[in-house]
PDB file of C-alpha atoms in Angstrom:
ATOM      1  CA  UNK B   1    -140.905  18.426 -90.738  1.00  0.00           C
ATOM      2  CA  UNK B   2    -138.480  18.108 -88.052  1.00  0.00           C
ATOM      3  CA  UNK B   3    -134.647  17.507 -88.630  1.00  0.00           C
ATOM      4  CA  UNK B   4    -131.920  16.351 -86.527  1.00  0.00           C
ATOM      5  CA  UNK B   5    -128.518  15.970 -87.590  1.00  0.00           C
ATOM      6  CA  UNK B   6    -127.045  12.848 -88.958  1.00  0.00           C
ATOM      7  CA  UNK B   7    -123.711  11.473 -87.747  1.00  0.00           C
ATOM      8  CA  UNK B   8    -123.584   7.755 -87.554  1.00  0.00           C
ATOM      9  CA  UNK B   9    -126.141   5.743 -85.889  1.00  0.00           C
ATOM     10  CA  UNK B  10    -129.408   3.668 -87.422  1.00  0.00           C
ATOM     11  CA  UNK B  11    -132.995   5.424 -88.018  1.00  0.00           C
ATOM     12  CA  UNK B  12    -135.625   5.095 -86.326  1.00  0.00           C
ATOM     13  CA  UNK B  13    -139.971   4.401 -86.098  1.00  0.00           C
ATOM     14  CA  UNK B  14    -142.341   5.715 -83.376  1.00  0.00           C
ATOM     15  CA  UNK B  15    -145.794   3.960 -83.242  1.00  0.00           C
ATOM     16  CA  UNK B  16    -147.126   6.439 -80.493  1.00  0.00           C
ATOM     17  CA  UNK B  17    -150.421   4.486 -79.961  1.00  0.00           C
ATOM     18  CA  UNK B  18    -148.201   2.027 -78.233  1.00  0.00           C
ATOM     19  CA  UNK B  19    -145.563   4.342 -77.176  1.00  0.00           C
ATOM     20  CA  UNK B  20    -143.167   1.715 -79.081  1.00  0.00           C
ATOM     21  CA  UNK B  21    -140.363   2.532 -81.070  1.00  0.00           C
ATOM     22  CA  UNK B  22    -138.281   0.885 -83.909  1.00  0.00           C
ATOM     23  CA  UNK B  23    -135.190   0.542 -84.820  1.00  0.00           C
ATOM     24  CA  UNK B  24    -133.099  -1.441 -87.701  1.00  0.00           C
ATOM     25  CA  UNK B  25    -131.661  -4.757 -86.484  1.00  0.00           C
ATOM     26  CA  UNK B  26    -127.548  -4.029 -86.928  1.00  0.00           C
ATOM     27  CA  UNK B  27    -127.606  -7.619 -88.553  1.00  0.00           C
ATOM     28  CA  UNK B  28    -130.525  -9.097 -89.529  1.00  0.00           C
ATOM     29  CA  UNK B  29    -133.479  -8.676 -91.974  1.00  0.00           C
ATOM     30  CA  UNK B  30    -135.243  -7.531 -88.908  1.00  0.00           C
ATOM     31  CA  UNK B  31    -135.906  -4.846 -86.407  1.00  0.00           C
ATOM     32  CA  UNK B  32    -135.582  -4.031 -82.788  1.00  0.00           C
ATOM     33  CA  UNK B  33    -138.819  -3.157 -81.184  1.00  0.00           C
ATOM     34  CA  UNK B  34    -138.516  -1.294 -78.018  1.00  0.00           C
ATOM     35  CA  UNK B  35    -140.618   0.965 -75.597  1.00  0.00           C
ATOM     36  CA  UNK B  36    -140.003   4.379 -74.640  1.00  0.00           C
ATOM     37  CA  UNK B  37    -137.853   3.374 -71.620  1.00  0.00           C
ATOM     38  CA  UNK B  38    -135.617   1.111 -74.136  1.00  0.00           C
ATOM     39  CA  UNK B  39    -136.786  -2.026 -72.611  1.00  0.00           C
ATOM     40  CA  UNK B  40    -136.287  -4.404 -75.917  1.00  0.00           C
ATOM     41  CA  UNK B  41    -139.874  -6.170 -76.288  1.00  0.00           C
ATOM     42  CA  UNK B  42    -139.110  -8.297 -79.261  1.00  0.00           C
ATOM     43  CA  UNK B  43    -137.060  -8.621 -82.843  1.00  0.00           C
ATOM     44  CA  UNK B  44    -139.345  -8.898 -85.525  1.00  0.00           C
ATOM     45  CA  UNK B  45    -138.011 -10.315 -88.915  1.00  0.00           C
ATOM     46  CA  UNK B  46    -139.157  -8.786 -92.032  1.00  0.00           C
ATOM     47  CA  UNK B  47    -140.439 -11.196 -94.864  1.00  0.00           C
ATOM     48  CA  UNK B  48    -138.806 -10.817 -97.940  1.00  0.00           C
ATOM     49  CA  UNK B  49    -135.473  -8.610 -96.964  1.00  0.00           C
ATOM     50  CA  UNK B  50    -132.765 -10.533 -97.324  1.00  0.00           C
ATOM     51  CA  UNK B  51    -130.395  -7.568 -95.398  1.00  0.00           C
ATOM     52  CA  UNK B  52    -131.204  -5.436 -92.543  1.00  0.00           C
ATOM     53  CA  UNK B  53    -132.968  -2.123 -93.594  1.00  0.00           C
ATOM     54  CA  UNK B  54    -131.440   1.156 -93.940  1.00  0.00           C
ATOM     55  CA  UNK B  55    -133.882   3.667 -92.608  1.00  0.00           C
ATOM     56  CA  UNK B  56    -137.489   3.016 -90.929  1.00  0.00           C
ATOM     57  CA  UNK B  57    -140.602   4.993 -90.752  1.00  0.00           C
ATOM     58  CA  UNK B  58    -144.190   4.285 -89.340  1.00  0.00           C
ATOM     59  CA  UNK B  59    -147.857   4.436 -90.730  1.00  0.00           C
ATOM     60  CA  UNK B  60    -149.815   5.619 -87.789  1.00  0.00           C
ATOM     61  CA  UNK B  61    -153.049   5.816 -89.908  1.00  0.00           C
ATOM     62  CA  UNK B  62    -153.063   2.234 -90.776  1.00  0.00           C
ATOM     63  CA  UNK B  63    -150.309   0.539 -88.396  1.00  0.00           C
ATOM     64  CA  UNK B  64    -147.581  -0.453 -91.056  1.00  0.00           C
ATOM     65  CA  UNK B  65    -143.836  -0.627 -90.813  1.00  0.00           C
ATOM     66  CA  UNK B  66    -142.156   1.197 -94.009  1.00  0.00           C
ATOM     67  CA  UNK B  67    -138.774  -0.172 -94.527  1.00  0.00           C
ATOM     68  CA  UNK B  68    -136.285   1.183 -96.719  1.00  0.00           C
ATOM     69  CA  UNK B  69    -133.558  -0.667 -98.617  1.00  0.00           C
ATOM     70  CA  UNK B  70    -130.873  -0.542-101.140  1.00  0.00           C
ATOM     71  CA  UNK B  71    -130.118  -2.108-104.463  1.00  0.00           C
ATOM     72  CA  UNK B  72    -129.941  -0.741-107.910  1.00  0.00           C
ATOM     73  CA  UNK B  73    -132.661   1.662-107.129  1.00  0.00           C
ATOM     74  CA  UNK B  74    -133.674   2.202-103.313  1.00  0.00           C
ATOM     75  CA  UNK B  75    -136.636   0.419-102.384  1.00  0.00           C
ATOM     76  CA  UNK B  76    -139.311   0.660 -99.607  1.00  0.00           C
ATOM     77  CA  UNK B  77    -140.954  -2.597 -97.921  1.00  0.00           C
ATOM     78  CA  UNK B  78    -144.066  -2.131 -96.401  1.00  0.00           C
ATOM     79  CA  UNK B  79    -144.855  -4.524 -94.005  1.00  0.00           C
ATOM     80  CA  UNK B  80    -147.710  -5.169 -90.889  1.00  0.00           C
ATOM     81  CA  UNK B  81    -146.902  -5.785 -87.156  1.00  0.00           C
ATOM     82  CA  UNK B  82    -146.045  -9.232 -87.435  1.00  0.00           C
ATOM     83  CA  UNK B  83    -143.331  -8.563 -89.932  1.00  0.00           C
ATOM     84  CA  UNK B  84    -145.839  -9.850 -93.011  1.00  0.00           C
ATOM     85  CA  UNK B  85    -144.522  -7.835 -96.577  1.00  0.00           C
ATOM     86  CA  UNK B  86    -147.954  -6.069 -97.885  1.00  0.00           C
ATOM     87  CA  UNK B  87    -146.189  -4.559-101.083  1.00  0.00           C
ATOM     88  CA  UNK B  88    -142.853  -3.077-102.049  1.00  0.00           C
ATOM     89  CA  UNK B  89    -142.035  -0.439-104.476  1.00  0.00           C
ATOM     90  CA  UNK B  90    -138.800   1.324-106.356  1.00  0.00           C
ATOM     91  CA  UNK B  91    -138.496   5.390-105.385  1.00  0.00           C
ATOM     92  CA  UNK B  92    -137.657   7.017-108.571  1.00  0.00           C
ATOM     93  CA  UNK B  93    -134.978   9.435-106.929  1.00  0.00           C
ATOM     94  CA  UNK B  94    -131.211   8.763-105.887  1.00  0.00           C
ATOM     95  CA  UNK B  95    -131.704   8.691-101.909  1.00  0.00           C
ATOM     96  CA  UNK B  96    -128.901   8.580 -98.853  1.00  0.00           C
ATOM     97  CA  UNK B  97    -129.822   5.116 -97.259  1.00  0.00           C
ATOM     98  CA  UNK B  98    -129.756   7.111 -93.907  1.00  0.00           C
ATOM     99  CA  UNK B  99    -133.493   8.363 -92.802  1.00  0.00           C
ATOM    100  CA  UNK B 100    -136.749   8.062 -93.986  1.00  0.00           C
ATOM    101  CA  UNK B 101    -140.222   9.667 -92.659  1.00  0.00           C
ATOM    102  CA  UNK B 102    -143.737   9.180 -93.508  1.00  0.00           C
ATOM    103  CA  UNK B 103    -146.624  11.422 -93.496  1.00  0.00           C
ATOM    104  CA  UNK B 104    -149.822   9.374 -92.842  1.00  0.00           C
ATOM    105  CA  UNK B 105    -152.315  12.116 -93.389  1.00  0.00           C
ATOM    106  CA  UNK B 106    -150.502  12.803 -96.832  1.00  0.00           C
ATOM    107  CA  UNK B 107    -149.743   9.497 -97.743  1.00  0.00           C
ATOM    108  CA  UNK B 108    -145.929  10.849 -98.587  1.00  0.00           C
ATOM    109  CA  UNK B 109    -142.709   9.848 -97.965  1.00  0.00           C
ATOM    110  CA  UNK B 110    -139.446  11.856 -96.835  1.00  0.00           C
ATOM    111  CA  UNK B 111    -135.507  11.034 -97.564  1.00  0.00           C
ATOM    112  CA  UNK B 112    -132.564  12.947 -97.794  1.00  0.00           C
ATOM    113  CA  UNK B 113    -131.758  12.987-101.604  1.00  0.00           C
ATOM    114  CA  UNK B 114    -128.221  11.813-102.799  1.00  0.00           C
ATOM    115  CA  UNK B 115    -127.413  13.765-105.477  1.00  0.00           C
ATOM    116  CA  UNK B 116    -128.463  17.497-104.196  1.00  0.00           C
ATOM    117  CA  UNK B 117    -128.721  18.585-100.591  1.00  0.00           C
ATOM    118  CA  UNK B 118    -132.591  18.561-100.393  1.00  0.00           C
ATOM    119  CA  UNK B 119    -135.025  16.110 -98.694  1.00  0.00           C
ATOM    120  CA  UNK B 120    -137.083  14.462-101.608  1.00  0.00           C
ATOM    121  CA  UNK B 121    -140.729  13.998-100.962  1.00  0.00           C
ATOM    122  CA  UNK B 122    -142.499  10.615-102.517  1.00  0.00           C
ATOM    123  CA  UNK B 123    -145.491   9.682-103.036  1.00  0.00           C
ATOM    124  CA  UNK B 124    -146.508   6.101-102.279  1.00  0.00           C
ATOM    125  CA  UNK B 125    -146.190   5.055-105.504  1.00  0.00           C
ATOM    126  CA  UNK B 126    -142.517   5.887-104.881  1.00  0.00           C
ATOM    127  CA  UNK B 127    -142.812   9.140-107.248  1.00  0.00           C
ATOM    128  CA  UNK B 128    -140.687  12.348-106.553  1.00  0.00           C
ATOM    129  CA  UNK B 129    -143.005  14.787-106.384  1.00  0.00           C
ATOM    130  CA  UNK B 130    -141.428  17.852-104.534  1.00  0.00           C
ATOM    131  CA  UNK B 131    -138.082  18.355-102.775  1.00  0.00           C
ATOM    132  CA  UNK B 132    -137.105  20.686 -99.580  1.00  0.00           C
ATOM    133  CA  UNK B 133    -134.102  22.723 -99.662  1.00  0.00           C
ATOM    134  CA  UNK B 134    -131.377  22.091 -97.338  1.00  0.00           C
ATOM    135  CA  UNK B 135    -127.939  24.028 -96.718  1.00  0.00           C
ATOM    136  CA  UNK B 136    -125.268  23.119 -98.787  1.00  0.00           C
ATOM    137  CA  UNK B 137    -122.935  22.068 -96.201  1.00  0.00           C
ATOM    138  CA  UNK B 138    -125.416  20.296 -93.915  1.00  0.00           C
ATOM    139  CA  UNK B 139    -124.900  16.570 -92.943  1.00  0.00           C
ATOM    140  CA  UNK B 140    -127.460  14.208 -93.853  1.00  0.00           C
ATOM    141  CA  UNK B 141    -130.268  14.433 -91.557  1.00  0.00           C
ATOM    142  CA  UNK B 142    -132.527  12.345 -89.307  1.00  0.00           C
ATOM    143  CA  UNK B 143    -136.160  13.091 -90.745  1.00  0.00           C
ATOM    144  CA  UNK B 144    -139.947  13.035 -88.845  1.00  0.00           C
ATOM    145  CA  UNK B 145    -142.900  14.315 -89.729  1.00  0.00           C
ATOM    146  CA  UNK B 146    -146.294  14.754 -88.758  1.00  0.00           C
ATOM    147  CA  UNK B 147    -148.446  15.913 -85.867  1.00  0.00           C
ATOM    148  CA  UNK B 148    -147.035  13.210 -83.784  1.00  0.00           C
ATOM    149  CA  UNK B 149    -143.830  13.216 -85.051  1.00  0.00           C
ATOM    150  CA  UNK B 150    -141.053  11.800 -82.723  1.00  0.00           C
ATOM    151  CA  UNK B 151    -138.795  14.604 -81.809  1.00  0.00           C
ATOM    152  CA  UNK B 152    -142.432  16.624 -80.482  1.00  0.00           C
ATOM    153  CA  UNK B 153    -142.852  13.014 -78.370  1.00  0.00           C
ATOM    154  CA  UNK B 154    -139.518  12.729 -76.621  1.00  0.00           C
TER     155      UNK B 154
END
Protein backbone atom coordinates (compact mmCIF):
# COMPACT_ATOMS: atom_id res chain seq x y z
CA UNK A 1 0.00 0.00 0.00
CA UNK A 2 1.48 3.21 -0.86
CA UNK A 3 -0.02 6.66 0.23
CA UNK A 4 0.45 10.09 -0.89
CA UNK A 5 -1.22 12.95 0.48
CA UNK A 6 -4.42 14.36 -0.78
CA UNK A 7 -4.89 18.09 -1.40
CA UNK A 8 -6.97 18.87 -4.39
CA UNK A 9 -6.41 17.39 -7.68
CA UNK A 10 -8.26 14.18 -9.58
CA UNK A 11 -7.03 10.37 -9.06
CA UNK A 12 -5.43 8.55 -11.07
CA UNK A 13 -4.88 4.71 -13.16
CA UNK A 14 -1.54 3.21 -14.32
CA UNK A 15 -1.86 0.34 -16.90
CA UNK A 16 2.00 -0.37 -16.83
CA UNK A 17 1.85 -2.93 -19.72
CA UNK A 18 1.34 0.11 -21.83
CA UNK A 19 3.07 2.53 -19.70
CA UNK A 20 -0.41 4.54 -19.99
CA UNK A 21 -1.99 6.34 -17.38
CA UNK A 22 -5.57 7.58 -16.51
CA UNK A 23 -7.04 10.20 -15.29
CA UNK A 24 -10.85 11.49 -14.66
CA UNK A 25 -12.13 13.77 -17.44
CA UNK A 26 -12.79 17.32 -15.29
CA UNK A 27 -16.19 17.30 -17.28
CA UNK A 28 -17.31 14.51 -18.89
CA UNK A 29 -18.44 10.88 -18.25
CA UNK A 30 -15.04 10.09 -19.53
CA UNK A 31 -11.36 9.88 -18.94
CA UNK A 32 -8.10 11.26 -20.08
CA UNK A 33 -5.74 8.66 -21.30
CA UNK A 34 -2.21 9.70 -21.39
CA UNK A 35 1.41 8.20 -21.56
CA UNK A 36 4.08 8.54 -19.18
CA UNK A 37 5.46 11.71 -20.84
CA UNK A 38 1.74 13.31 -20.57
CA UNK A 39 1.28 13.24 -24.22
CA UNK A 40 -2.82 12.98 -24.20
CA UNK A 41 -3.51 9.82 -26.57
CA UNK A 42 -7.24 9.87 -26.44
CA UNK A 43 -10.61 10.62 -24.15
CA UNK A 44 -12.47 7.64 -23.71
CA UNK A 45 -16.20 7.97 -22.62
CA UNK A 46 -17.53 5.61 -20.16
CA UNK A 47 -20.95 3.86 -21.00
CA UNK A 48 -23.43 4.28 -18.56
CA UNK A 49 -21.95 7.34 -16.24
CA UNK A 50 -23.86 10.04 -16.67
CA UNK A 51 -21.01 12.41 -14.57
CA UNK A 52 -17.36 12.27 -14.65
CA UNK A 53 -15.90 9.74 -12.07
CA UNK A 54 -14.49 10.51 -8.81
CA UNK A 55 -11.51 8.28 -8.33
CA UNK A 56 -9.94 5.61 -10.91
CA UNK A 57 -8.06 2.46 -10.46
CA UNK A 58 -6.73 -0.28 -12.93
CA UNK A 59 -7.07 -4.17 -13.29
CA UNK A 60 -3.71 -5.19 -14.54
CA UNK A 61 -4.67 -8.94 -14.33
CA UNK A 62 -7.48 -8.66 -16.70
CA UNK A 63 -7.12 -5.03 -18.38
CA UNK A 64 -10.29 -3.23 -16.88
CA UNK A 65 -10.88 0.35 -15.91
CA UNK A 66 -12.59 0.54 -12.26
CA UNK A 67 -14.42 3.72 -11.95
CA UNK A 68 -15.78 5.08 -8.93
CA UNK A 69 -18.86 7.27 -8.50
CA UNK A 70 -21.24 8.89 -6.20
CA UNK A 71 -24.91 8.73 -5.44
CA UNK A 72 -26.83 7.51 -2.51
CA UNK A 73 -24.30 4.86 -1.92
CA UNK A 74 -20.81 5.11 -3.82
CA UNK A 75 -20.61 2.97 -6.68
CA UNK A 76 -17.81 1.38 -8.82
CA UNK A 77 -18.13 0.96 -12.80
CA UNK A 78 -16.10 -1.50 -14.25
CA UNK A 79 -15.51 -1.03 -17.64
CA UNK A 80 -12.94 -2.53 -20.72
CA UNK A 81 -10.53 -0.42 -22.89
CA UNK A 82 -12.96 0.84 -25.17
CA UNK A 83 -15.00 2.41 -22.45
CA UNK A 84 -17.73 -0.75 -22.68
CA UNK A 85 -19.56 -1.05 -18.79
CA UNK A 86 -18.91 -4.96 -17.85
CA UNK A 87 -20.84 -4.65 -14.41
CA UNK A 88 -21.31 -2.12 -11.64
CA UNK A 89 -21.79 -2.60 -8.03
CA UNK A 90 -22.79 -0.52 -4.60
CA UNK A 91 -19.66 -0.57 -1.81
CA UNK A 92 -21.34 -1.13 1.41
CA UNK A 93 -19.10 1.51 3.34
CA UNK A 94 -19.36 5.47 3.50
CA UNK A 95 -16.20 6.36 1.20
CA UNK A 96 -14.37 10.00 0.43
CA UNK A 97 -15.02 10.25 -3.43
CA UNK A 98 -11.22 11.11 -3.59
CA UNK A 99 -8.94 7.82 -4.41
CA UNK A 100 -9.46 4.45 -5.09
CA UNK A 101 -6.84 1.41 -5.66
CA UNK A 102 -7.17 -2.06 -6.75
CA UNK A 103 -5.30 -5.09 -5.94
CA UNK A 104 -5.43 -7.51 -8.94
CA UNK A 105 -3.78 -10.45 -7.32
CA UNK A 106 -6.39 -10.04 -4.38
CA UNK A 107 -9.21 -9.10 -6.26
CA UNK A 108 -9.75 -6.07 -3.50
CA UNK A 109 -10.44 -2.71 -3.56
CA UNK A 110 -8.95 0.37 -1.50
CA UNK A 111 -10.72 3.91 -0.48
CA UNK A 112 -10.29 6.25 2.11
CA UNK A 113 -13.39 5.71 4.40
CA UNK A 114 -15.66 8.78 5.26
CA UNK A 115 -16.74 8.31 8.46
CA UNK A 116 -13.33 7.16 10.38
CA UNK A 117 -9.81 7.96 9.27
CA UNK A 118 -8.98 4.44 7.88
CA UNK A 119 -8.67 3.15 4.27
CA UNK A 120 -11.56 0.53 3.82
CA UNK A 121 -10.67 -2.56 1.92
CA UNK A 122 -13.59 -4.17 -0.51
CA UNK A 123 -14.01 -6.97 -1.95
CA UNK A 124 -15.37 -7.08 -5.50
CA UNK A 125 -18.57 -7.70 -4.53
CA UNK A 126 -18.25 -4.22 -3.00
CA UNK A 127 -18.11 -5.81 0.70
CA UNK A 128 -16.04 -4.13 3.56
CA UNK A 129 -14.04 -6.62 4.63
CA UNK A 130 -11.05 -5.03 6.59
CA UNK A 131 -9.98 -1.42 7.16
CA UNK A 132 -6.26 0.18 7.65
CA UNK A 133 -5.65 2.61 10.28
CA UNK A 134 -4.70 6.02 9.46
CA UNK A 135 -3.68 9.10 11.78
CA UNK A 136 -6.32 11.03 13.03
CA UNK A 137 -5.34 14.24 11.61
CA UNK A 138 -4.16 12.99 8.21
CA UNK A 139 -5.71 14.41 4.94
CA UNK A 140 -7.37 12.11 2.71
CA UNK A 141 -4.93 10.24 0.77
CA UNK A 142 -4.01 9.24 -2.79
CA UNK A 143 -4.03 5.27 -2.64
CA UNK A 144 -1.90 2.40 -4.92
CA UNK A 145 -1.30 -0.84 -4.42
CA UNK A 146 0.33 -3.74 -5.69
CA UNK A 147 3.67 -4.95 -7.00
CA UNK A 148 3.44 -2.50 -9.75
CA UNK A 149 1.88 0.05 -8.03
CA UNK A 150 2.36 3.64 -9.45
CA UNK A 151 4.34 5.58 -6.98
CA UNK A 152 7.23 2.33 -7.28
CA UNK A 153 6.81 3.24 -11.36
CA UNK A 154 7.41 6.96 -11.41
Amino acid sequence: LALAPGGGGGDLAFRPAAGHVFAPHPAQPAVVEFNRFGQILRTLPLATLTAPPSALAFDTARDRLLALGGGDLPRVTVHDLAGQRLAAFALDGAVTLTSLAYDSAHRELYAPLAREPAVGIFNDQGHLVRTLPLPPAAPAPFLDVGPRSFLRLF
